[in-house]
Short mmCIF file of C-alpha atoms and ligand atoms in Angstrom, two decimals:
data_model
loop_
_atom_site.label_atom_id
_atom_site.label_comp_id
_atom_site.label_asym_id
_atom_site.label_seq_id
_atom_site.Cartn_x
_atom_site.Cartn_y
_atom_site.Cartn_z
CA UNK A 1 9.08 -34.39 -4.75
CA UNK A 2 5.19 -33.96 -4.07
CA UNK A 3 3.30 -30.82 -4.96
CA UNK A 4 1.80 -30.34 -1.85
CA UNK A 5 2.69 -31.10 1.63
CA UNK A 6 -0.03 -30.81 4.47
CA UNK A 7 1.00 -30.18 8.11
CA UNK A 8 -1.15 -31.36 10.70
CA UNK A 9 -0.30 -30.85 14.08
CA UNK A 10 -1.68 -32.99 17.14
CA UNK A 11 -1.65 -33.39 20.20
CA UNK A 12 -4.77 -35.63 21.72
CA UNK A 13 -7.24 -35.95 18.59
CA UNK A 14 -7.84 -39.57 18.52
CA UNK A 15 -11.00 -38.71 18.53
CA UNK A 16 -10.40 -37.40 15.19
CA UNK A 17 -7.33 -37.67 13.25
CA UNK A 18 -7.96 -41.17 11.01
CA UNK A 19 -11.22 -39.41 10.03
CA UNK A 20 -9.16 -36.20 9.12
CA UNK A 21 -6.76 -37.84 7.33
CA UNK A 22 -9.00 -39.69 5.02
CA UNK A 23 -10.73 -36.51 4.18
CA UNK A 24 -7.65 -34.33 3.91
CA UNK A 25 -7.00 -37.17 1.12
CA UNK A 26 -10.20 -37.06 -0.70
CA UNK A 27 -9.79 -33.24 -1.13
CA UNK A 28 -6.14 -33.73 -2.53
CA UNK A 29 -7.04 -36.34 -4.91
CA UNK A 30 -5.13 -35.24 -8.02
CA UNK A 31 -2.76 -33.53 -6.36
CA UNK A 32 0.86 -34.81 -5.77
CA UNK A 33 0.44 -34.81 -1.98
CA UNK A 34 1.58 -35.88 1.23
CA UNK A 35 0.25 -35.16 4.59
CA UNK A 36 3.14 -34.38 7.78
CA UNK A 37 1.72 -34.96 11.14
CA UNK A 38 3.59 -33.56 14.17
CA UNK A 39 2.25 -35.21 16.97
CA UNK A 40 4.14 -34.35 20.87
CA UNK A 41 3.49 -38.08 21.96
CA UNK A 42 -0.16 -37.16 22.67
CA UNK A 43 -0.84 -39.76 25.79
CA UNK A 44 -4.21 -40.41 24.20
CA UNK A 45 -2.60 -42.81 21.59
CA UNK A 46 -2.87 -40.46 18.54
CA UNK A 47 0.65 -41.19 16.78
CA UNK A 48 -0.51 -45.22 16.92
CA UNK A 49 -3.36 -44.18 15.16
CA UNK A 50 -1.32 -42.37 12.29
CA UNK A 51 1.41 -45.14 12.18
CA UNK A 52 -1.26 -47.46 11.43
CA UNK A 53 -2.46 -45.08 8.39
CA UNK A 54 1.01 -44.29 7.12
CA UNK A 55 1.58 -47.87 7.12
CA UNK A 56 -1.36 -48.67 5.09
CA UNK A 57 -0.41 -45.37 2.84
CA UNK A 58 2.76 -43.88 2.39
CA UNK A 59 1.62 -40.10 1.81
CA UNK A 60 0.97 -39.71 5.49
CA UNK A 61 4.21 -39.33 7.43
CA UNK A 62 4.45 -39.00 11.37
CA UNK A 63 6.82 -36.83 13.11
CA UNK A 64 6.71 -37.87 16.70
CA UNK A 65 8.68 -35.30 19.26
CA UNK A 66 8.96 -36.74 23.06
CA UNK A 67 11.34 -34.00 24.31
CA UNK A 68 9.15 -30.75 22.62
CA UNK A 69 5.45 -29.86 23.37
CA UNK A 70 3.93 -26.81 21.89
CA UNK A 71 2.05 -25.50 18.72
CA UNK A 72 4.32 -22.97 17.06
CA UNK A 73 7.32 -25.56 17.41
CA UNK A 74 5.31 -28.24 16.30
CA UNK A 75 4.29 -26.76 12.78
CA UNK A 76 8.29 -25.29 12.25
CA UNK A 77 8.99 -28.79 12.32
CA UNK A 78 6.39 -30.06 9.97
CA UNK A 79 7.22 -27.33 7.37
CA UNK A 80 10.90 -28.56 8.22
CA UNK A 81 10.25 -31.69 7.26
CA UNK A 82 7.98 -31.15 3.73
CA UNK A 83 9.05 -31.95 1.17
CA UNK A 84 6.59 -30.17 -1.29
CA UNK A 85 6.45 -27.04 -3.13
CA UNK A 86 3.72 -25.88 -1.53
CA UNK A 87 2.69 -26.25 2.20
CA UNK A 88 0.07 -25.84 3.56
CA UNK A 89 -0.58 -26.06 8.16
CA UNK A 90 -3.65 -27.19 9.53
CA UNK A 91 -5.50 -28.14 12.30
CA UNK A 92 -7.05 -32.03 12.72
CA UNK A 93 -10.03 -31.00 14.44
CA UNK A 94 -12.25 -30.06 11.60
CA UNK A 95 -12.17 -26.80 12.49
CA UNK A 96 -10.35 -26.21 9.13
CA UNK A 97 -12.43 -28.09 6.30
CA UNK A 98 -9.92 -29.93 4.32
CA UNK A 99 -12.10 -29.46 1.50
CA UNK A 100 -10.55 -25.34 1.53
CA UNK A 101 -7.32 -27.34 0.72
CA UNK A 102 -7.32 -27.11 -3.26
CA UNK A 103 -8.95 -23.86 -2.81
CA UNK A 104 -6.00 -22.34 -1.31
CA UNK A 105 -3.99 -24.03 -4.09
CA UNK A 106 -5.45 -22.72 -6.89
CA UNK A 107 -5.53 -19.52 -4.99
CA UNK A 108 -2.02 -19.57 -4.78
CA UNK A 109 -1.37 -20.77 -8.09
CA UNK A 110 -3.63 -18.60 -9.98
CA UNK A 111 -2.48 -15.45 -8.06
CA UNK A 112 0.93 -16.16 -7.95
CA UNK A 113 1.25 -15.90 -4.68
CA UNK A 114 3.81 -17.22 -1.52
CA UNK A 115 1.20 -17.25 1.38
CA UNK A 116 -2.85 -18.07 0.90
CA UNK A 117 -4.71 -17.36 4.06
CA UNK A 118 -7.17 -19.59 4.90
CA UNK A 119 -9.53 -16.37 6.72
CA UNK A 120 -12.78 -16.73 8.93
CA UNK A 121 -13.14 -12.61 7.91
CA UNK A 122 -12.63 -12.65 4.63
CA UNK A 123 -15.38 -13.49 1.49
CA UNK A 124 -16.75 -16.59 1.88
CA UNK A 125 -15.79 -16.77 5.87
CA UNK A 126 -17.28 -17.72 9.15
CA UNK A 127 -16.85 -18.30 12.40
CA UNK A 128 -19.61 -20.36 13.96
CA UNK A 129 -19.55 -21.46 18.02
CA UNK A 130 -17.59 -19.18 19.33
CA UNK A 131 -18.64 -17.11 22.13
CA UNK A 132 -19.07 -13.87 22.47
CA UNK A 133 -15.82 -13.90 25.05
CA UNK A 134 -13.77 -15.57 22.77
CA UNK A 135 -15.44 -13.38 19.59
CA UNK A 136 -13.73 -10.35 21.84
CA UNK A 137 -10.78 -11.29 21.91
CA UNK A 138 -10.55 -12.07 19.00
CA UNK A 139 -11.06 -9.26 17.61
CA UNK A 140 -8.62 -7.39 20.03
CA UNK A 141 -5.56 -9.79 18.81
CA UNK A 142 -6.35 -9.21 15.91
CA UNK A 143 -6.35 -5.16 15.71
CA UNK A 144 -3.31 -5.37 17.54
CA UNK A 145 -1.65 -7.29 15.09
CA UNK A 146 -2.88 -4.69 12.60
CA UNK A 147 -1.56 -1.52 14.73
CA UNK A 148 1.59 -3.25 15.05
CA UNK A 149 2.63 -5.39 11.72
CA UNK A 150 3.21 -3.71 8.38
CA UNK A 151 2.87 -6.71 6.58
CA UNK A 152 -0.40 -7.57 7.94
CA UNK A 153 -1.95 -3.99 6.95
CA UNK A 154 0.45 -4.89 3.51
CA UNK A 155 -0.85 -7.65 2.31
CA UNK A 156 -4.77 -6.19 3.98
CA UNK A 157 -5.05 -9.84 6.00
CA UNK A 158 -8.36 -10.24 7.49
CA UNK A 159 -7.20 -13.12 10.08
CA UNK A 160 -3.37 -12.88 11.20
CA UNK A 161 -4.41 -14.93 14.13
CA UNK A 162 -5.52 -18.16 11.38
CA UNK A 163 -3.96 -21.60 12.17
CA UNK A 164 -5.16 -22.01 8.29
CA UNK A 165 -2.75 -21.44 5.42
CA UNK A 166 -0.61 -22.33 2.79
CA UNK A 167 2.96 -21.00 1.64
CA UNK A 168 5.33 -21.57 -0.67
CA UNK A 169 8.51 -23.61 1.10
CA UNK A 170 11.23 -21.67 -0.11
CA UNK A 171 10.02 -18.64 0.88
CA UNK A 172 10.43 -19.60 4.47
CA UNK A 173 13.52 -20.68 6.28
CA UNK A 174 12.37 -22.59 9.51
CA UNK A 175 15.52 -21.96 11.14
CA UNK A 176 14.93 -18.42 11.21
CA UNK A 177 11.32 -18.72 12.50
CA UNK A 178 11.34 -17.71 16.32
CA UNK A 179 8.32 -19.27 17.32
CA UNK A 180 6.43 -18.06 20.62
CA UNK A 181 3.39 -19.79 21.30
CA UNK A 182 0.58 -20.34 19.10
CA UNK A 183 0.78 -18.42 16.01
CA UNK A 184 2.90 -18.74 13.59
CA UNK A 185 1.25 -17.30 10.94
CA UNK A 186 2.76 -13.65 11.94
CA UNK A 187 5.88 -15.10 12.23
CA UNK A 188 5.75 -16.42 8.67
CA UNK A 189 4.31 -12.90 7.22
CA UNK A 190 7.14 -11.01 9.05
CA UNK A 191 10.10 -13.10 8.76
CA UNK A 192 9.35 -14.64 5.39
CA UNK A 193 10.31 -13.89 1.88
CA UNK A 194 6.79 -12.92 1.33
CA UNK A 195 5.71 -10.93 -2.29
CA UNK A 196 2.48 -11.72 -2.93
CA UNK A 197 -0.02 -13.08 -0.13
CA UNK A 198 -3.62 -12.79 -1.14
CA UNK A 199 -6.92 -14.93 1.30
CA UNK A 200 -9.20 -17.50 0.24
CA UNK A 201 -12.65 -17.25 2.91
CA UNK A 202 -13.31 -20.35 4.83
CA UNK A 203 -16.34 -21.52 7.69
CA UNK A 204 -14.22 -22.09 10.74
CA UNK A 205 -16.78 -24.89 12.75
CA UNK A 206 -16.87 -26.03 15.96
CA UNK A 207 -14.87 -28.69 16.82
CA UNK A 208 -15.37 -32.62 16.65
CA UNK A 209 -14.02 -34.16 19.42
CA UNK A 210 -11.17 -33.75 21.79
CA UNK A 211 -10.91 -30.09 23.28
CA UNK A 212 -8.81 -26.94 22.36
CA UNK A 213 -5.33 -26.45 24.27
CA UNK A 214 -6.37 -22.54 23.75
CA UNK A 215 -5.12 -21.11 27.70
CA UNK A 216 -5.09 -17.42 29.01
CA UNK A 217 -1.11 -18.15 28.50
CA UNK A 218 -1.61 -18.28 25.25
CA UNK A 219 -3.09 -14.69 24.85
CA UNK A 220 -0.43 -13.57 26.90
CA UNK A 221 2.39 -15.56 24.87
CA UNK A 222 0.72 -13.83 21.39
CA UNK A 223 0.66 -10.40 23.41
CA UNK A 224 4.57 -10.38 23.60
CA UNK A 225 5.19 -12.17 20.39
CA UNK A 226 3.32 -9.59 18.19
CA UNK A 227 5.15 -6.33 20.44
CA UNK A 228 8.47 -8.10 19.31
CA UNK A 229 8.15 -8.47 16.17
CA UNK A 230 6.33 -4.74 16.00
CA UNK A 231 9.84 -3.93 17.26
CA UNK A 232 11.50 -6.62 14.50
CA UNK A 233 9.43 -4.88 11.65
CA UNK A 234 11.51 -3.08 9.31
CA UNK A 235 8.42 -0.40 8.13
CA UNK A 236 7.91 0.33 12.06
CA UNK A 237 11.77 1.32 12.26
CA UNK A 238 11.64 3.60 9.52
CA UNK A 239 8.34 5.03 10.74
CA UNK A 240 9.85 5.75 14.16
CA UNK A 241 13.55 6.85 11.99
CA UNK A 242 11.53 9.12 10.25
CA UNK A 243 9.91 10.72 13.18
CA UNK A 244 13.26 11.21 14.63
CA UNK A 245 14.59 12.98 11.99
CA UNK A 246 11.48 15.23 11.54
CA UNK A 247 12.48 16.57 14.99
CA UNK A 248 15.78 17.63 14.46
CA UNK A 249 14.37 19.02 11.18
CA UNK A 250 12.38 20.96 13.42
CA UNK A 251 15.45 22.28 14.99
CA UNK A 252 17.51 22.97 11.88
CA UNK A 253 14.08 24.87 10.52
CA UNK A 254 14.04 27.30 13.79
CA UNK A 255 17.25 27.69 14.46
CA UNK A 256 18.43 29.17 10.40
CA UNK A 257 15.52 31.10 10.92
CA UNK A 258 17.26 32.86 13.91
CA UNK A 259 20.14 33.23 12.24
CA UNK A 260 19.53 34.35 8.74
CA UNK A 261 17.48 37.09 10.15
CA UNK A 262 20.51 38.38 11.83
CA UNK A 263 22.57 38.28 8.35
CA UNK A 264 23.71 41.36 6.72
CA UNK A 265 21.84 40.06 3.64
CA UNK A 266 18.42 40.24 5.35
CA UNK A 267 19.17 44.22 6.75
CA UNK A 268 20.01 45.21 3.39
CA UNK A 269 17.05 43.87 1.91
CA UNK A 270 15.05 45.42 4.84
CA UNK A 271 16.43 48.47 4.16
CA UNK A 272 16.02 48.44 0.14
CA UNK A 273 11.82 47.07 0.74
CA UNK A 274 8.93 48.63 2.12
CA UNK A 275 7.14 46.08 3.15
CA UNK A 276 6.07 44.76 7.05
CA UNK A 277 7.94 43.15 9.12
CA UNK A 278 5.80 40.09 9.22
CA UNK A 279 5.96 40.19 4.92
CA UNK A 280 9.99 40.33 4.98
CA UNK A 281 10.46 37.62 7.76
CA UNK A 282 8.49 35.20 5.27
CA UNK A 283 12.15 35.36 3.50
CA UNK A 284 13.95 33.72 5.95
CA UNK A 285 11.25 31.53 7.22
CA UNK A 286 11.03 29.96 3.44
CA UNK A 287 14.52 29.75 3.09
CA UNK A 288 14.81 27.63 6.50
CA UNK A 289 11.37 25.80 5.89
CA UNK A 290 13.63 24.72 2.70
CA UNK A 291 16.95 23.74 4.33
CA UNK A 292 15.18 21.42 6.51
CA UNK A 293 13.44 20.14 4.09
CA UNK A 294 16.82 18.92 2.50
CA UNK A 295 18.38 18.28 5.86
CA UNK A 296 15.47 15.66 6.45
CA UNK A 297 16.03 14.43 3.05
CA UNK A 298 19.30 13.70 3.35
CA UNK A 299 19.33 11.85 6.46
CA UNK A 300 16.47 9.70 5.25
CA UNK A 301 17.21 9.00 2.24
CA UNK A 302 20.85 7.95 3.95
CA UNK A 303 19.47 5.75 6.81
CA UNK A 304 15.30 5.68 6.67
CA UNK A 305 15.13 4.96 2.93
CA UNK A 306 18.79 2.99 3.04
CA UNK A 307 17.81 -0.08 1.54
CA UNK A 308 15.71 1.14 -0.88
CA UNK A 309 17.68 3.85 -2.56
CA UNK A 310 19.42 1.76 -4.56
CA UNK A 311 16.48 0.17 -5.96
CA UNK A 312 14.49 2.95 -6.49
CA UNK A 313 13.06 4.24 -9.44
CA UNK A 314 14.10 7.96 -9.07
CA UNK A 315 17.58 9.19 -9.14
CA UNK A 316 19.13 11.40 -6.63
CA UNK A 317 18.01 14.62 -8.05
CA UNK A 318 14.63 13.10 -8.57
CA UNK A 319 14.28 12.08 -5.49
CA UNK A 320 15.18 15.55 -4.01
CA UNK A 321 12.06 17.03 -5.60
CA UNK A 322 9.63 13.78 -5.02
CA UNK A 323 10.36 14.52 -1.39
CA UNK A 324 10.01 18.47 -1.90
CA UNK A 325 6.43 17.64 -3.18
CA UNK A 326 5.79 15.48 -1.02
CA UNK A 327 5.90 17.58 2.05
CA UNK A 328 4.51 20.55 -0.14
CA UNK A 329 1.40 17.60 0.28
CA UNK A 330 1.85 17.01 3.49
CA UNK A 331 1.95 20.76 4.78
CA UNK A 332 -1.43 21.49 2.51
CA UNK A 333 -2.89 19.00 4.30
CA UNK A 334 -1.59 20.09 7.75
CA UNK A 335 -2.96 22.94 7.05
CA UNK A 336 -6.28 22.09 5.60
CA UNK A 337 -6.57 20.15 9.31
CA UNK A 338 -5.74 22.99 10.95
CA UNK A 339 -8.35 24.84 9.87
CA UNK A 340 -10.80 22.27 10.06
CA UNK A 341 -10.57 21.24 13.57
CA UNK A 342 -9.95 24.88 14.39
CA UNK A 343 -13.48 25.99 12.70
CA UNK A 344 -15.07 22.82 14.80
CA UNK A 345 -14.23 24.14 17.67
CA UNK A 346 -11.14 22.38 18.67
CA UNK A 347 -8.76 24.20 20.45
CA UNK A 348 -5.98 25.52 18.89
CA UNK A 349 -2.64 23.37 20.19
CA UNK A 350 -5.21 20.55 20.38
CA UNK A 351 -5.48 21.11 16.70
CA UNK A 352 -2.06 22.32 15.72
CA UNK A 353 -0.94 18.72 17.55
CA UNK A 354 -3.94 16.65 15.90
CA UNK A 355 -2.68 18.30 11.94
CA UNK A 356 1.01 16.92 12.52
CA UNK A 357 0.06 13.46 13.92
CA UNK A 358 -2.27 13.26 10.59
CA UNK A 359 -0.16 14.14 8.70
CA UNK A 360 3.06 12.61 9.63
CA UNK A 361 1.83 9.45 8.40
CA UNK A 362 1.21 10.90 5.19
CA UNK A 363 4.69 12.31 4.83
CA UNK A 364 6.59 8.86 5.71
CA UNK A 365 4.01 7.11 3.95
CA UNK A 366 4.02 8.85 0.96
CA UNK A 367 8.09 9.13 0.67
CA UNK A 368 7.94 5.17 1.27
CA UNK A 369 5.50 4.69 -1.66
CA UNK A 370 6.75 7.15 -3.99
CA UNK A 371 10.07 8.96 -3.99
CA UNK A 372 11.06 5.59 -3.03
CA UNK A 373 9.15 3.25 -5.36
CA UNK A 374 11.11 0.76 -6.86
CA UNK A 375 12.39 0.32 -10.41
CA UNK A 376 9.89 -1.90 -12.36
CA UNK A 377 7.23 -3.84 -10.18
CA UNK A 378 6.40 -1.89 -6.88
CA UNK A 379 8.63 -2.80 -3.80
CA UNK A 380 6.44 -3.97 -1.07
CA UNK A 381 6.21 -2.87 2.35
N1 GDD B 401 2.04 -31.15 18.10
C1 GDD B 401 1.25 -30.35 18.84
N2 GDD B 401 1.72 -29.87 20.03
N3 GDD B 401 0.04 -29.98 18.37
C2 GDD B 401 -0.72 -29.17 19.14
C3 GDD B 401 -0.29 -28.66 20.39
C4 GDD B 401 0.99 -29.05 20.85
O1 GDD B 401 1.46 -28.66 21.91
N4 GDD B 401 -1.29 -27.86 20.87
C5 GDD B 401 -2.28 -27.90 19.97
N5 GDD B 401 -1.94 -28.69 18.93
C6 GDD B 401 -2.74 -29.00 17.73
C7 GDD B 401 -4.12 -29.53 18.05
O2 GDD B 401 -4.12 -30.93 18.16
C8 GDD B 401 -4.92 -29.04 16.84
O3 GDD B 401 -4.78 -29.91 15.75
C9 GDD B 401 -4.26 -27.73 16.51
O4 GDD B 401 -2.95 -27.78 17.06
C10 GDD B 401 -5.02 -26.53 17.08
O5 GDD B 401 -5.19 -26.68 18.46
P1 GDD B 401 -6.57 -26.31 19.18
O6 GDD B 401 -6.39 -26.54 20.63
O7 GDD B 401 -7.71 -26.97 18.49
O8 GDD B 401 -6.60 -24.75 18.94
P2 GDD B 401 -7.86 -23.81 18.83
O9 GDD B 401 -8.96 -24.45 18.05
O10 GDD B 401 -8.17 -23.30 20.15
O11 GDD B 401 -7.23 -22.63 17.96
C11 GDD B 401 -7.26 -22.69 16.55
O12 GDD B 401 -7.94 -21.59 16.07
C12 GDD B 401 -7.30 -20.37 16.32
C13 GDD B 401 -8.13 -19.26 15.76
O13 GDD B 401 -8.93 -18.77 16.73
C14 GDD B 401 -5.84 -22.75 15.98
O14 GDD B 401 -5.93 -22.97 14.60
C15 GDD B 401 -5.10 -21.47 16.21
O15 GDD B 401 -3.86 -21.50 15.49
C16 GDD B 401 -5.94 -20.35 15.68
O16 GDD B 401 -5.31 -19.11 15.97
MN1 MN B 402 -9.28 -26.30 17.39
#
């Protein structure tokens, strides 16, 4: 069983793929390797080409489809049909130097880690010829995938949208990838069994020959597969679960306000203290803030938090106050907002509104990280 196993997709890069090949083998030299190229019966004569090389070397292998076309499908196949411990999917246009190949090895290797990135963003990156169209969208695809994938802002990935990267094979199950289009990277990060990803930077260069099968489709194909799996995401549902909740904490807060002012309770202690109105009503407001407090508690920690309770570090008990604190937190900062924006100039709902959208990230995020932190090494998001 090789150490390695490099996917190379193709589909018309005649033009390039014997040269690719020999330098994908250079770079791997000491390394148990061998090199998996999916190519969709490319009518430019490209799988000859790699026959004739995995005939004169048995490390390259060619997967030839004639009933699939398409990217995403094409590298599900290739990490199919690896054999190694470690795979890594890459492009045979020299746009990905094969020479970031034991980078991303030792990367993984020294880090301990499932999925390298090969990224044109992060240390060590470039991107050089593309224009400034293509720079834009770019970017765009890219902050969507941020706004809309946990893992991505997890695991801080610079380039979601890289063709470049290596993972560990039995952290992904191909037969649960649900590939869309061109990038399968995200698919990986959301649907894999992925602990530890970390990026090595690379200098993505124009390519050598042949031309990209990037279309408008494509955007529009990466558009709809990054909204599903927003929607697949497991931190996303509990973000929206937890909103949800807040609201009919909202309720449960006003509504045992109304009532325990009308208690006999509250008119005997109106009656036995001379204080305001305003002062006395603070009873009952605390005592509801409180209730809801637990109500939302409960409910999360039953569905939000479900799969984590059991592996968290706190106890039940310990829990209940971790949350308590939390949205003690939360509320100083709400209110800290508040009086910020208000003192700026904002208006007040305006403000009011902007203090709970701030801070309702806080609130979820900080119950996700820490009343629900797992039991020895930190459960990832
Ligand atoms: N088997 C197969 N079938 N391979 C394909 C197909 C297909 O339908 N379409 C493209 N490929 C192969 C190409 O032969 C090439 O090796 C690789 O996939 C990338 O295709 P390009 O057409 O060169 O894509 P690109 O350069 O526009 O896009 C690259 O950079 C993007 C970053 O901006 C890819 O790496 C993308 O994955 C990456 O997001
Ligand atoms: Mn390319």
């Amino acid at each position: 069983m090789p150490h390695l196993s490099v996917v190379v997709p193709t589909y018309n890069e005649a033009a390039s793929i014997e040269e690719v090949l020999r330098q994908i083998g250079d770079a791997c030299a000491g390394v148990d390797y061998e090199i998996v190229v999916v190519d969709d019966n490319s009518p430019d004569g490209t799988s000859q080409l790699v026959e004739e090389s995995s005939r004169k070397d048995p490390r390259v292998r060619l997967v030839l489809r004639t009933r699939e076309r398409g990217l995403a499908t094409a590298v599900i196949e290739g990490i199919r049909r690896a054999t190694g411990t470690f795979v890594v999917v890459m492009d045979s246009d020299f746009q990905h130097p094969p020479t970031t190949i034991p980078k991303l090895l030792s990367a993984a290797q020294d880090q301990r880690a499932d999925l390298v990135v090969a990224s044109r963003y992060a240390k060590g990156g470039s991107v050089s010829g593309f224009p400034f169209s293509r720079r834009v969208i770019s970017w765009g695809a890219k902050t969507l995938s941020v706004f809309a994938l946990s893992r991505v802002r997890h695991f801080r990935i610079t380039d979601p949208m890289s063709g470049f990267f290596l993972v560990r094979r039995d952290v992904v199950d191909p037969d649960e990838l649900r590939p869309r289009g061109y990038k399968i990277l995200i698919e990986v990060l959301v649907r894999g069994r992925i602990e530890r990803a970390t990026e090595v930077g690379f200098p993505f260069e124009t390519r050598r020959g042949g031309e990209s099968k990037l279309r408008l489709k494509t955007q529009y194909d990466y558009f709809l597969h990054v909204l599903g799996l927003g929607f697949a995401d497991r931190e996303n549902r509990r973000f929206l679960l937890f909103a949800m909740i807040g609201i009919t904490g909202i309720v449960v807060n006003g509504g045992l306000f109304e009532i325990l002012k009308r208690t006999p309770p509250y008119y005997s202690l109106q009656n036995a203290l001379d204080v305001t109105e305003a002062t006395l009503l603070l009873i009952p407001a605390s005592l509801a803030r409180e209730a809801s407090i637990l109500w939302n508690f409960w409910w999360n920690d039953l569905v939000t938090f479900r799969d984590l309770r059991t592996h968290a570090h706190a106890g039940f008990w310990h829990r209940v106050l971790r949350f308590n604190l939390v949205s003690v937190f939360a509320w100083a900062a709400y209110l800290g907002i508040f009086y910020l924006l208000v003192s700026f100039g904002l208006g007040h709902l305006t403000s009011l509104l902007v203090a709970i959208l701030l801070t309702f990230p806080l609130n979820c995020g900080g119950n996700r990280r820490w009343t629900y932190e797992g039991r020895r090494e930190k459960a990832d998001a």
